XYZ file of C-alpha atoms in Angstrom:
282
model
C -21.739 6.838 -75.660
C -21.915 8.021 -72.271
C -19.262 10.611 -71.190
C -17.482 10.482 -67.745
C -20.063 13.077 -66.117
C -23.682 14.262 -67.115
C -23.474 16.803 -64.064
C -23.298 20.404 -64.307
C -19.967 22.422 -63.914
C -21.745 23.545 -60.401
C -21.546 22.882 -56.827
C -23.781 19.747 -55.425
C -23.946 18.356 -51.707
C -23.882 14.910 -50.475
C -27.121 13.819 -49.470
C -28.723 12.500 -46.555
C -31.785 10.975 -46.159
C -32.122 14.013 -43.144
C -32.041 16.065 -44.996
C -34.836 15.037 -48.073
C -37.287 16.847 -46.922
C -35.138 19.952 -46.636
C -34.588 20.549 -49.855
C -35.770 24.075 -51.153
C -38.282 24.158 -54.270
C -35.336 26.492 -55.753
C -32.081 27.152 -56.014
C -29.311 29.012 -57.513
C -27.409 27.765 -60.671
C -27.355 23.926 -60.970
C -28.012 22.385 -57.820
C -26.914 18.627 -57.954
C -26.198 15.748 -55.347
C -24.455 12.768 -54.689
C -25.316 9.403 -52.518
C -23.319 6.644 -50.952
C -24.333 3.773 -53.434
C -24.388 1.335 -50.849
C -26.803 3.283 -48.533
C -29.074 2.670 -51.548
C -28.651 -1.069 -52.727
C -31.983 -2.341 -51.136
C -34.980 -3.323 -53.471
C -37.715 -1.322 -53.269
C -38.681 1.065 -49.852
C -39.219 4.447 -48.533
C -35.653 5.488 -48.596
C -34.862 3.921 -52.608
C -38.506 5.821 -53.535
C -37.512 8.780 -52.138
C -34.249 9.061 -53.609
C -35.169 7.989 -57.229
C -38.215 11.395 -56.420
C -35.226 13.495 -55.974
C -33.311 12.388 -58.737
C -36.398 13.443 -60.868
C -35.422 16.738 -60.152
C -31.661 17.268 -59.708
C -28.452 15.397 -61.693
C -27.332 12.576 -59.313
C -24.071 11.015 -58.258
C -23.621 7.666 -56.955
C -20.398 7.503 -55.043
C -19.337 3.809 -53.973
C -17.230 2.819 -51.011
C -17.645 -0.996 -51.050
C -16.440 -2.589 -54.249
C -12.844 -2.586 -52.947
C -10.762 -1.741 -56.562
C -7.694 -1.553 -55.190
C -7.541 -5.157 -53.591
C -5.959 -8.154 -54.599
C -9.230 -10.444 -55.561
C -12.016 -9.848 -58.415
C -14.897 -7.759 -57.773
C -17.150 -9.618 -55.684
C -20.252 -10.500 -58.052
C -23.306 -10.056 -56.080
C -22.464 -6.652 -55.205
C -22.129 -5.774 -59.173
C -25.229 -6.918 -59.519
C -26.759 -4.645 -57.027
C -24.821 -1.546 -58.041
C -25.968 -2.688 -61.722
C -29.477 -2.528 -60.179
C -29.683 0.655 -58.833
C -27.499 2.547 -61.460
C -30.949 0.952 -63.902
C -33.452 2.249 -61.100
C -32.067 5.856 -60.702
C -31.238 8.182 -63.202
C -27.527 8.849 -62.376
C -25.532 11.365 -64.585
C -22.148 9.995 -62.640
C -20.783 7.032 -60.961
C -17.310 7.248 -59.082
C -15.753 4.399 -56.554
C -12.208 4.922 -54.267
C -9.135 3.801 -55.449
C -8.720 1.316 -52.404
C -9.931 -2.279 -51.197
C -11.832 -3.438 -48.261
C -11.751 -6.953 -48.008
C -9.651 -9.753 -49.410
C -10.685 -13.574 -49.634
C -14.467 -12.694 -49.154
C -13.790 -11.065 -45.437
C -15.046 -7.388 -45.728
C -13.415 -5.065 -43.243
C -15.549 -2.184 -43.507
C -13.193 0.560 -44.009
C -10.777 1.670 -46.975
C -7.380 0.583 -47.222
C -4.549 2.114 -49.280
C -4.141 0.379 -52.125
C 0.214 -0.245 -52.932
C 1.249 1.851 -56.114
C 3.088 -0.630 -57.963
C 3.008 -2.056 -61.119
C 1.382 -5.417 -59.922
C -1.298 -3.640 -58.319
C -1.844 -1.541 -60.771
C -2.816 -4.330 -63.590
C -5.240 -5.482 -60.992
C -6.871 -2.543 -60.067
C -7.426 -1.836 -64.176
C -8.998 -5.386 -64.056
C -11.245 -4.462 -61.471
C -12.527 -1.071 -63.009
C -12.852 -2.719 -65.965
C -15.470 -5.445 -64.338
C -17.294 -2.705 -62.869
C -17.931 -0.773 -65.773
C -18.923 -3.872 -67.496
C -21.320 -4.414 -65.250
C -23.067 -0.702 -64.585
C -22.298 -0.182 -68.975
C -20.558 3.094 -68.296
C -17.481 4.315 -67.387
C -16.708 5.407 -63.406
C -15.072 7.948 -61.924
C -11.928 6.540 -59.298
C -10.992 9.130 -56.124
C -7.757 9.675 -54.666
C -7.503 8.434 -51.566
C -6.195 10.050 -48.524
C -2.884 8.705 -47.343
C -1.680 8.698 -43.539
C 1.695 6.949 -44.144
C 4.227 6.574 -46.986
C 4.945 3.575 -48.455
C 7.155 2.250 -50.814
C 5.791 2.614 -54.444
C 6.891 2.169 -58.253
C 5.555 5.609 -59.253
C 3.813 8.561 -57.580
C -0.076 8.156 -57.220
C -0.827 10.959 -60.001
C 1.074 8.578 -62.568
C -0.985 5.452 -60.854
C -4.270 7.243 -61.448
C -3.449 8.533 -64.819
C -2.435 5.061 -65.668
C -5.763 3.714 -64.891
C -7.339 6.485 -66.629
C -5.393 5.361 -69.970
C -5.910 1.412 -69.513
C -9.450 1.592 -68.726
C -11.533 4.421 -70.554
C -12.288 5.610 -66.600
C -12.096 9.257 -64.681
C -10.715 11.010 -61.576
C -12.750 12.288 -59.321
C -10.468 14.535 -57.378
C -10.536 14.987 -53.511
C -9.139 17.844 -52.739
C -9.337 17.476 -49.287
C -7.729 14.058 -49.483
C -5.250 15.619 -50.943
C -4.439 18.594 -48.416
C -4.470 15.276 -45.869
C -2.023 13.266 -47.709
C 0.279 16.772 -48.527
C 0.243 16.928 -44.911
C 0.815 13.604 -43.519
C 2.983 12.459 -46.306
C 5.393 15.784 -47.592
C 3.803 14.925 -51.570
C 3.586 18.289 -53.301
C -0.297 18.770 -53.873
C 0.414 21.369 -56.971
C 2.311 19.105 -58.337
C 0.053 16.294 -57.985
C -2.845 18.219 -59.540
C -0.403 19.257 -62.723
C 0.179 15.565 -63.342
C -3.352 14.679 -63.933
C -4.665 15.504 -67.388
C -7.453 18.232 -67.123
C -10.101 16.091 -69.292
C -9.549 13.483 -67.242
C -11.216 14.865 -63.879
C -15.114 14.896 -64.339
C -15.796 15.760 -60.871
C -14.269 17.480 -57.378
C -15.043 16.775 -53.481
C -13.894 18.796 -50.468
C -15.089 18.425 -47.129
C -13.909 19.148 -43.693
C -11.217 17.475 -41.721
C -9.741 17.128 -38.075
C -6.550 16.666 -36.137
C -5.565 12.910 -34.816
C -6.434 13.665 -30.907
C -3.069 12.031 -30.289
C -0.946 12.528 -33.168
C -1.461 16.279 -33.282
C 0.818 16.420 -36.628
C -1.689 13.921 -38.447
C -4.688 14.870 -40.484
C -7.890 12.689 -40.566
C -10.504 12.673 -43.330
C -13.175 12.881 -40.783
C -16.038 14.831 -42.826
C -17.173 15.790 -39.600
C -16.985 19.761 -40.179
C -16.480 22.777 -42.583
C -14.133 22.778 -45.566
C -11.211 24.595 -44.105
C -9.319 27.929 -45.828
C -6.471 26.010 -46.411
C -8.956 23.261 -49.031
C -10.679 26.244 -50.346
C -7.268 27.425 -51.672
C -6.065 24.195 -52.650
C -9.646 23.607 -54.732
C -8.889 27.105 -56.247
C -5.824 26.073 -57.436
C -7.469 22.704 -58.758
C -9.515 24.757 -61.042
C -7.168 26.982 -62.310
C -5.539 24.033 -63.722
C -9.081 22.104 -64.804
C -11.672 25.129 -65.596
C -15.397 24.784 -64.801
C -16.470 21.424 -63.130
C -18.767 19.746 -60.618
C -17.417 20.361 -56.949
C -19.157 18.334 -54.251
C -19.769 19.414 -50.438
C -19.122 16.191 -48.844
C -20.493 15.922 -45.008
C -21.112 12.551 -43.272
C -21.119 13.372 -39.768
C -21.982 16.432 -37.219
C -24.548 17.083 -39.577
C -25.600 20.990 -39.936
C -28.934 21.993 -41.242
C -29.154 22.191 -44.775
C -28.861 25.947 -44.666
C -25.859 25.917 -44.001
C -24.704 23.414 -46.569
C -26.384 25.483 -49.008
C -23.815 28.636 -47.931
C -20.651 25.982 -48.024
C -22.088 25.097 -51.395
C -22.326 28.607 -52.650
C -18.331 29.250 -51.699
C -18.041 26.558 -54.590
C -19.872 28.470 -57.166
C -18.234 31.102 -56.730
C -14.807 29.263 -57.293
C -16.220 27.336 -60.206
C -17.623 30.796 -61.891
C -14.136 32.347 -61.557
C -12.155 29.503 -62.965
C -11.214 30.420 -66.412
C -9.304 27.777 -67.822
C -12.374 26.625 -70.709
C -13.974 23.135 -69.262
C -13.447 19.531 -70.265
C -15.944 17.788 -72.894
């Protein structure tokens, strides 16, 4: 049986094809990396070949943004079959998707909406993971989102994502940085958030940088456009405290630095992982 995660309790970065050729021969610890699965869902090519070379040397995560598990219509079929696909072409030791949808009645709006925290929802959303780990055979990881307005709910998102986690055999993969966002645009209580997920539950971590709305100066935007702040290096501290050792991603889509400096982001990690002394999760 295939567990949640096959990645090291280390620090990985999100990979760009940029930065491929960048990569060092060596590294310290467990270097491991994750990929936007639909960046990838072509068959055959330089970019596919390239990645399934790197993934012959480090763990890989494939991270989904497209298969819309929070919306109110089955999993659109075609694109299980290509995730299926490329989960078979490249070893991958995790697969995670976002708890939100992105298209309803076969129009695809190309961004992530916040899926509604109530019961109804809920028994869809545990429909949908479970189609998509029927199709890929393995369980998934699902990510917090982060939330710019409050809306009315049945229970508080921790309780939603736990829920999901007990229906459906799935994981969390906790964004720590969505997290700081939604503390700050929202008023939720990110400690508290974090002790309401079960430990065992979480098989993997992001942070990433953020920015300020250019007009609403109080709102935070999950831009992953710059540095992970102080303020999400505290919060991920606190994260691990509660879980113990486990895979933190460096998530960067935009403004890209050179990989050296990635690497030094990534390190911050390690160190925060090494410290952590609550014992893992199996």
């Amino acid at each position: 049986m295939i567990k949640l995660t096959e990645l090291p309790a280390d620090a990985g970065i999100c990979l760009k094809p940029e930065h491929f050729d960048a990569i060092p021969s060596k590294v310290d610890g467990h270097l491991w990396f994750e990929v936007h699965a639909e960046n990838y869902l072509m068959q055959g090519g330089p970019r596919l070949a390239k990645l399934q070379e790197v993934a012959q040397r480090f763990p890989l995560s494939i991270h989904g943004v497209g298969a819309s598990l929070g919306g109110p219509n089955p999993l659109n079929p075609e694109h299980l079959k290509r995730l299926a696909r490329l989960v078979n072409s490249v070893p991958t030791a995790a697969f995670s998707e976002h708890i939100a949808w992105s298209g309803a009645d076969g129009n695809y709006m190309g961004n992530l909406m916040p899926t509604p925290i109530t019961t109804q929802s809920l028994l869809r959303t545990a429909e949908n993971i479970d189609q998509l780990q029927n199709a890929i055979q393995r369980p998934i990881l699902i990510e917090n989102p982060a939330n710019y307005l409050n809306f009315k709910s049945d229970m508080s998102e921790a309780e939603f994502m736990m829920s999901l986690v007990n229906k459906t055999g799935c994981g969390i993969l906790l964004d720590v940085n969505n997290l700081f966002i939604s503390a700050n645009n929202t008023g939720i209580d990110p400690q508290q958030y974090i002790g309401n997920l079960e430990a065992t539950a979480i098989g993997e971590i992001h942070v990433a940088g953020h920015s300020v709305d250019p007009i609403e100066k109080d709102l935070l935007i999950d831009s992953h456009d710059s540095d992970v702040s102080n303020a999400v290096w505290a919060l991920l501290n606190d994260a691990l405290s509660h879980i113990g050792p486990c895979p933190v991603l460096i998530e960067r889509d935009a403004n890209l630095p050179p990989f050296a400096e990635l690497l030094a982001e990534r390190n911050i990690a390690r160190e925060l992982i090494q410290s952590s002394k609550v014992v893992s999760y199996e």
